[in-house]
PDB file of C-alpha atoms in Angstrom:
ATOM      1  CA  MET A   1     -78.401  51.305  -6.331  1.00 53.00           C
ATOM      2  CA  ALA A   2     -75.767  49.254  -4.510  1.00 61.00           C
ATOM      3  CA  ARG A   3     -74.773  45.856  -5.832  1.00 69.00           C
ATOM      4  CA  ASN A   4     -75.825  42.856  -3.848  1.00 85.00           C
ATOM      5  CA  ILE A   5     -72.606  40.842  -3.767  1.00 86.00           C
ATOM      6  CA  GLU A   6     -74.216  37.807  -2.151  1.00 89.00           C
ATOM      7  CA  ARG A   7     -76.946  37.707  -4.803  1.00 89.00           C
ATOM      8  CA  ASP A   8     -74.332  38.089  -7.557  1.00 86.00           C
ATOM      9  CA  GLU A   9     -72.291  35.197  -6.133  1.00 91.00           C
ATOM     10  CA  LYS A  10     -75.385  32.973  -5.938  1.00 93.00           C
ATOM     11  CA  GLU A  11     -76.276  33.850  -9.520  1.00 91.00           C
ATOM     12  CA  ALA A  12     -72.725  33.081 -10.683  1.00 91.00           C
ATOM     13  CA  ALA A  13     -72.825  29.708  -8.885  1.00 93.00           C
ATOM     14  CA  ARG A  14     -76.223  28.953 -10.440  1.00 94.00           C
ATOM     15  CA  ARG A  15     -74.944  29.808 -13.938  1.00 95.00           C
ATOM     16  CA  LYS A  16     -71.817  27.699 -13.492  1.00 95.00           C
ATOM     17  CA  GLU A  17     -73.945  24.773 -12.333  1.00 95.00           C
ATOM     18  CA  GLN A  18     -76.292  25.283 -15.287  1.00 96.00           C
ATOM     19  CA  LEU A  19     -73.357  25.272 -17.728  1.00 97.00           C
ATOM     20  CA  MET A  20     -71.716  22.246 -16.107  1.00 97.00           C
ATOM     21  CA  LYS A  21     -74.972  20.265 -16.238  1.00 97.00           C
ATOM     22  CA  ALA A  22     -75.504  21.106 -19.908  1.00 98.00           C
ATOM     23  CA  GLY A  23     -71.875  20.272 -20.689  1.00 98.00           C
ATOM     24  CA  PHE A  24     -72.009  17.010 -18.755  1.00 97.00           C
ATOM     25  CA  ASP A  25     -75.179  15.885 -20.523  1.00 97.00           C
ATOM     26  CA  LEU A  26     -73.863  16.788 -23.983  1.00 98.00           C
ATOM     27  CA  PHE A  27     -70.313  15.511 -23.467  1.00 97.00           C
ATOM     28  CA  SER A  28     -71.601  12.220 -22.026  1.00 96.00           C
ATOM     29  CA  GLN A  29     -73.936  11.689 -24.931  1.00 95.00           C
ATOM     30  CA  TYR A  30     -71.937  12.948 -27.926  1.00 96.00           C
ATOM     31  CA  GLY A  31     -68.311  13.025 -26.788  1.00 95.00           C
ATOM     32  CA  ILE A  32     -66.321  16.101 -25.823  1.00 96.00           C
ATOM     33  CA  GLU A  33     -64.666  16.676 -29.195  1.00 94.00           C
ATOM     34  CA  ASN A  34     -68.060  16.661 -30.942  1.00 95.00           C
ATOM     35  CA  VAL A  35     -69.681  19.394 -28.827  1.00 97.00           C
ATOM     36  CA  SER A  36     -68.925  23.095 -29.183  1.00 96.00           C
ATOM     37  CA  LEU A  37     -69.075  25.605 -26.360  1.00 95.00           C
ATOM     38  CA  GLN A  38     -71.785  27.357 -28.394  1.00 96.00           C
ATOM     39  CA  LYS A  39     -73.890  24.170 -28.177  1.00 97.00           C
ATOM     40  CA  VAL A  40     -73.320  24.005 -24.413  1.00 97.00           C
ATOM     41  CA  ALA A  41     -74.381  27.651 -24.058  1.00 97.00           C
ATOM     42  CA  ASP A  42     -77.478  27.057 -26.203  1.00 97.00           C
ATOM     43  CA  THR A  43     -78.447  23.967 -24.186  1.00 97.00           C
ATOM     44  CA  ALA A  44     -77.947  25.868 -20.923  1.00 96.00           C
ATOM     45  CA  GLU A  45     -80.040  28.713 -22.387  1.00 95.00           C
ATOM     46  CA  VAL A  46     -77.351  31.326 -21.858  1.00 95.00           C
ATOM     47  CA  SER A  47     -75.407  33.471 -24.276  1.00 94.00           C
ATOM     48  CA  VAL A  48     -72.006  32.333 -25.463  1.00 93.00           C
ATOM     49  CA  ALA A  49     -70.619  35.455 -23.746  1.00 94.00           C
ATOM     50  CA  THR A  50     -71.932  34.125 -20.441  1.00 93.00           C
ATOM     51  CA  MET A  51     -70.305  30.779 -21.198  1.00 93.00           C
ATOM     52  CA  TYR A  52     -66.944  32.443 -21.788  1.00 94.00           C
ATOM     53  CA  LYS A  53     -67.333  34.593 -18.676  1.00 94.00           C
ATOM     54  CA  TYR A  54     -67.171  31.454 -16.528  1.00 94.00           C
ATOM     55  CA  TYR A  55     -65.302  28.979 -18.738  1.00 94.00           C
ATOM     56  CA  GLN A  56     -62.916  30.561 -21.221  1.00 92.00           C
ATOM     57  CA  THR A  57     -62.037  27.233 -22.858  1.00 92.00           C
ATOM     58  CA  LYS A  58     -63.545  23.816 -23.336  1.00 94.00           C
ATOM     59  CA  VAL A  59     -60.696  22.385 -21.256  1.00 92.00           C
ATOM     60  CA  LYS A  60     -61.659  24.560 -18.272  1.00 91.00           C
ATOM     61  CA  LEU A  61     -65.301  23.500 -18.537  1.00 95.00           C
ATOM     62  CA  VAL A  62     -64.436  19.817 -18.912  1.00 95.00           C
ATOM     63  CA  VAL A  63     -62.032  19.890 -15.954  1.00 92.00           C
ATOM     64  CA  ALA A  64     -64.619  21.720 -13.808  1.00 93.00           C
ATOM     65  CA  ILE A  65     -67.267  19.120 -14.673  1.00 95.00           C
ATOM     66  CA  SER A  66     -64.940  16.233 -13.895  1.00 93.00           C
ATOM     67  CA  GLY A  67     -63.908  17.790 -10.586  1.00 91.00           C
ATOM     68  CA  LYS A  68     -67.529  18.331  -9.630  1.00 93.00           C
ATOM     69  CA  ILE A  69     -68.904  14.912 -10.492  1.00 94.00           C
ATOM     70  CA  TRP A  70     -66.055  12.975  -8.874  1.00 91.00           C
ATOM     71  CA  GLY A  71     -65.863  15.353  -5.909  1.00 90.00           C
ATOM     72  CA  ASP A  72     -69.612  14.984  -5.311  1.00 92.00           C
ATOM     73  CA  LEU A  73     -69.310  11.202  -5.477  1.00 92.00           C
ATOM     74  CA  TRP A  74     -66.439  11.060  -2.971  1.00 89.00           C
ATOM     75  CA  ARG A  75     -68.200  13.498  -0.620  1.00 90.00           C
ATOM     76  CA  GLN A  76     -71.277  11.260  -0.738  1.00 92.00           C
ATOM     77  CA  ILE A  77     -69.198   8.149  -0.013  1.00 91.00           C
ATOM     78  CA  LEU A  78     -67.488   9.831   2.942  1.00 90.00           C
ATOM     79  CA  GLU A  79     -70.768  11.217   4.301  1.00 92.00           C
ATOM     80  CA  GLU A  80     -72.335   7.746   4.163  1.00 91.00           C
ATOM     81  CA  ASN A  81     -69.338   5.893   5.619  1.00 90.00           C
ATOM     82  CA  GLY A  82     -67.397   8.431   7.681  1.00 88.00           C
ATOM     83  CA  GLN A  83     -64.149  10.294   7.060  1.00 85.00           C
ATOM     84  CA  ASP A  84     -61.985   7.421   8.306  1.00 90.00           C
ATOM     85  CA  TYR A  85     -63.699   4.765   6.173  1.00 87.00           C
ATOM     86  CA  PHE A  86     -60.591   3.926   4.137  1.00 89.00           C
ATOM     87  CA  GLU A  87     -58.052   4.225   6.960  1.00 90.00           C
ATOM     88  CA  LYS A  88     -57.609   0.509   7.637  1.00 89.00           C
ATOM     89  CA  PHE A  89     -58.337  -0.853   4.180  1.00 91.00           C
ATOM     90  CA  THR A  90     -56.050  -3.548   2.879  1.00 94.00           C
ATOM     91  CA  ALA A  91     -54.976  -3.563  -0.767  1.00 95.00           C
ATOM     92  CA  TYR A  92     -57.604  -6.211  -1.432  1.00 95.00           C
ATOM     93  CA  GLN A  93     -60.330  -4.061   0.161  1.00 94.00           C
ATOM     94  CA  TYR A  94     -59.331  -1.066  -1.986  1.00 92.00           C
ATOM     95  CA  ILE A  95     -59.595  -3.175  -5.140  1.00 95.00           C
ATOM     96  CA  GLU A  96     -62.890  -4.673  -4.007  1.00 96.00           C
ATOM     97  CA  PHE A  97     -64.285  -1.223  -3.191  1.00 93.00           C
ATOM     98  CA  TYR A  98     -63.123   0.187  -6.537  1.00 92.00           C
ATOM     99  CA  LEU A  99     -64.644  -2.669  -8.545  1.00 95.00           C
ATOM    100  CA  ASP A 100     -67.909  -2.521  -6.598  1.00 95.00           C
ATOM    101  CA  MET A 101     -68.055   1.233  -7.214  1.00 92.00           C
ATOM    102  CA  ILE A 102     -67.474   0.827 -10.965  1.00 92.00           C
ATOM    103  CA  ILE A 103     -70.272  -1.766 -11.151  1.00 95.00           C
ATOM    104  CA  LYS A 104     -72.581   0.496  -9.150  1.00 93.00           C
ATOM    105  CA  LEU A 105     -71.787   3.455 -11.417  1.00 92.00           C
ATOM    106  CA  TYR A 106     -72.331   1.289 -14.491  1.00 93.00           C
ATOM    107  CA  ARG A 107     -75.795   0.360 -13.220  1.00 95.00           C
ATOM    108  CA  GLU A 108     -76.872   3.643 -11.636  1.00 95.00           C
ATOM    109  CA  ARG A 109     -74.924   6.386 -13.446  1.00 94.00           C
ATOM    110  CA  PRO A 110     -73.685   5.120 -16.809  1.00 95.00           C
ATOM    111  CA  GLN A 111     -73.455   8.685 -18.135  1.00 96.00           C
ATOM    112  CA  MET A 112     -70.788   9.378 -15.496  1.00 94.00           C
ATOM    113  CA  LEU A 113     -68.629   6.554 -16.809  1.00 93.00           C
ATOM    114  CA  ARG A 114     -69.217   7.685 -20.408  1.00 94.00           C
ATOM    115  CA  PHE A 115     -68.168  11.216 -19.462  1.00 96.00           C
ATOM    116  CA  SER A 116     -65.115   9.898 -17.636  1.00 93.00           C
ATOM    117  CA  ASN A 117     -64.021   7.863 -20.642  1.00 93.00           C
ATOM    118  CA  ASN A 118     -64.582  10.843 -22.962  1.00 94.00           C
ATOM    119  CA  TYR A 119     -62.673  13.033 -20.482  1.00 93.00           C
ATOM    120  CA  LYS A 120     -59.624  10.772 -20.423  1.00 90.00           C
ATOM    121  CA  ASN A 121     -59.533  10.572 -24.223  1.00 91.00           C
ATOM    122  CA  PHE A 122     -59.995  14.328 -24.593  1.00 92.00           C
ATOM    123  CA  ILE A 123     -57.257  15.182 -22.076  1.00 89.00           C
ATOM    124  CA  TYR A 124     -54.861  12.688 -23.669  1.00 87.00           C
ATOM    125  CA  HIS A 125     -55.465  13.761 -27.273  1.00 88.00           C
ATOM    126  CA  ALA A 126     -55.383  17.465 -26.394  1.00 84.00           C
ATOM    127  CA  GLY A 127     -52.029  16.984 -24.634  1.00 83.00           C
ATOM    128  CA  ILE A 128     -53.232  18.671 -21.457  1.00 82.00           C
ATOM    129  CA  GLU A 129     -50.504  18.999 -18.826  1.00 74.00           C
ATOM    130  CA  GLY A 130     -50.934  18.288 -15.104  1.00 71.00           C
ATOM    131  CA  GLY A 131     -51.166  21.902 -13.913  1.00 73.00           C
ATOM    132  CA  VAL A 132     -54.368  22.502 -15.864  1.00 70.00           C
ATOM    133  CA  LEU A 133     -55.942  19.497 -14.162  1.00 74.00           C
ATOM    134  CA  ASN A 134     -55.505  20.852 -10.620  1.00 72.00           C
ATOM    135  CA  GLU A 135     -59.170  21.815 -10.303  1.00 66.00           C
ATOM    136  CA  HIS A 136     -60.072  18.193 -10.962  1.00 64.00           C
ATOM    137  CA  LEU A 137     -57.294  16.661  -8.878  1.00 67.00           C
ATOM    138  CA  ASP A 138     -57.551  19.015  -5.905  1.00 69.00           C
ATOM    139  CA  VAL A 139     -61.121  17.958  -5.158  1.00 62.00           C
ATOM    140  CA  LEU A 140     -60.035  14.313  -5.076  1.00 60.00           C
ATOM    141  CA  LYS A 141     -57.336  14.915  -2.456  1.00 60.00           C
TER     142      LYS A 141
END
């Protein structure tokens, strides 16, 4: 029987999403250092082998989650306001937008800010270099 490549790709995307959601929920609640990849796999209801198939290290999972949540947020902002929304912003308008966004996230998505804080601490304490962060940074470009 021939493999269905499209089905396999959809299943891989679904599994990655499942793992990222479980990781995000756990890391936001308990902190990144306090959660094992085994716990993420258990929460996502997959084997640890499946976890390692997609994310070989905690760093790779954490960076993927960060890239996804911030990338999704910026895509939403640009879809709502248009691609050229920031083109003519003054420095003041950038600061105002940033502060308004932080307040909105605090009210509507506090777990995102908790994850972000845990992410920054984890990356700093683990001594992660810039190249490893490309998956996170590329989506923000």
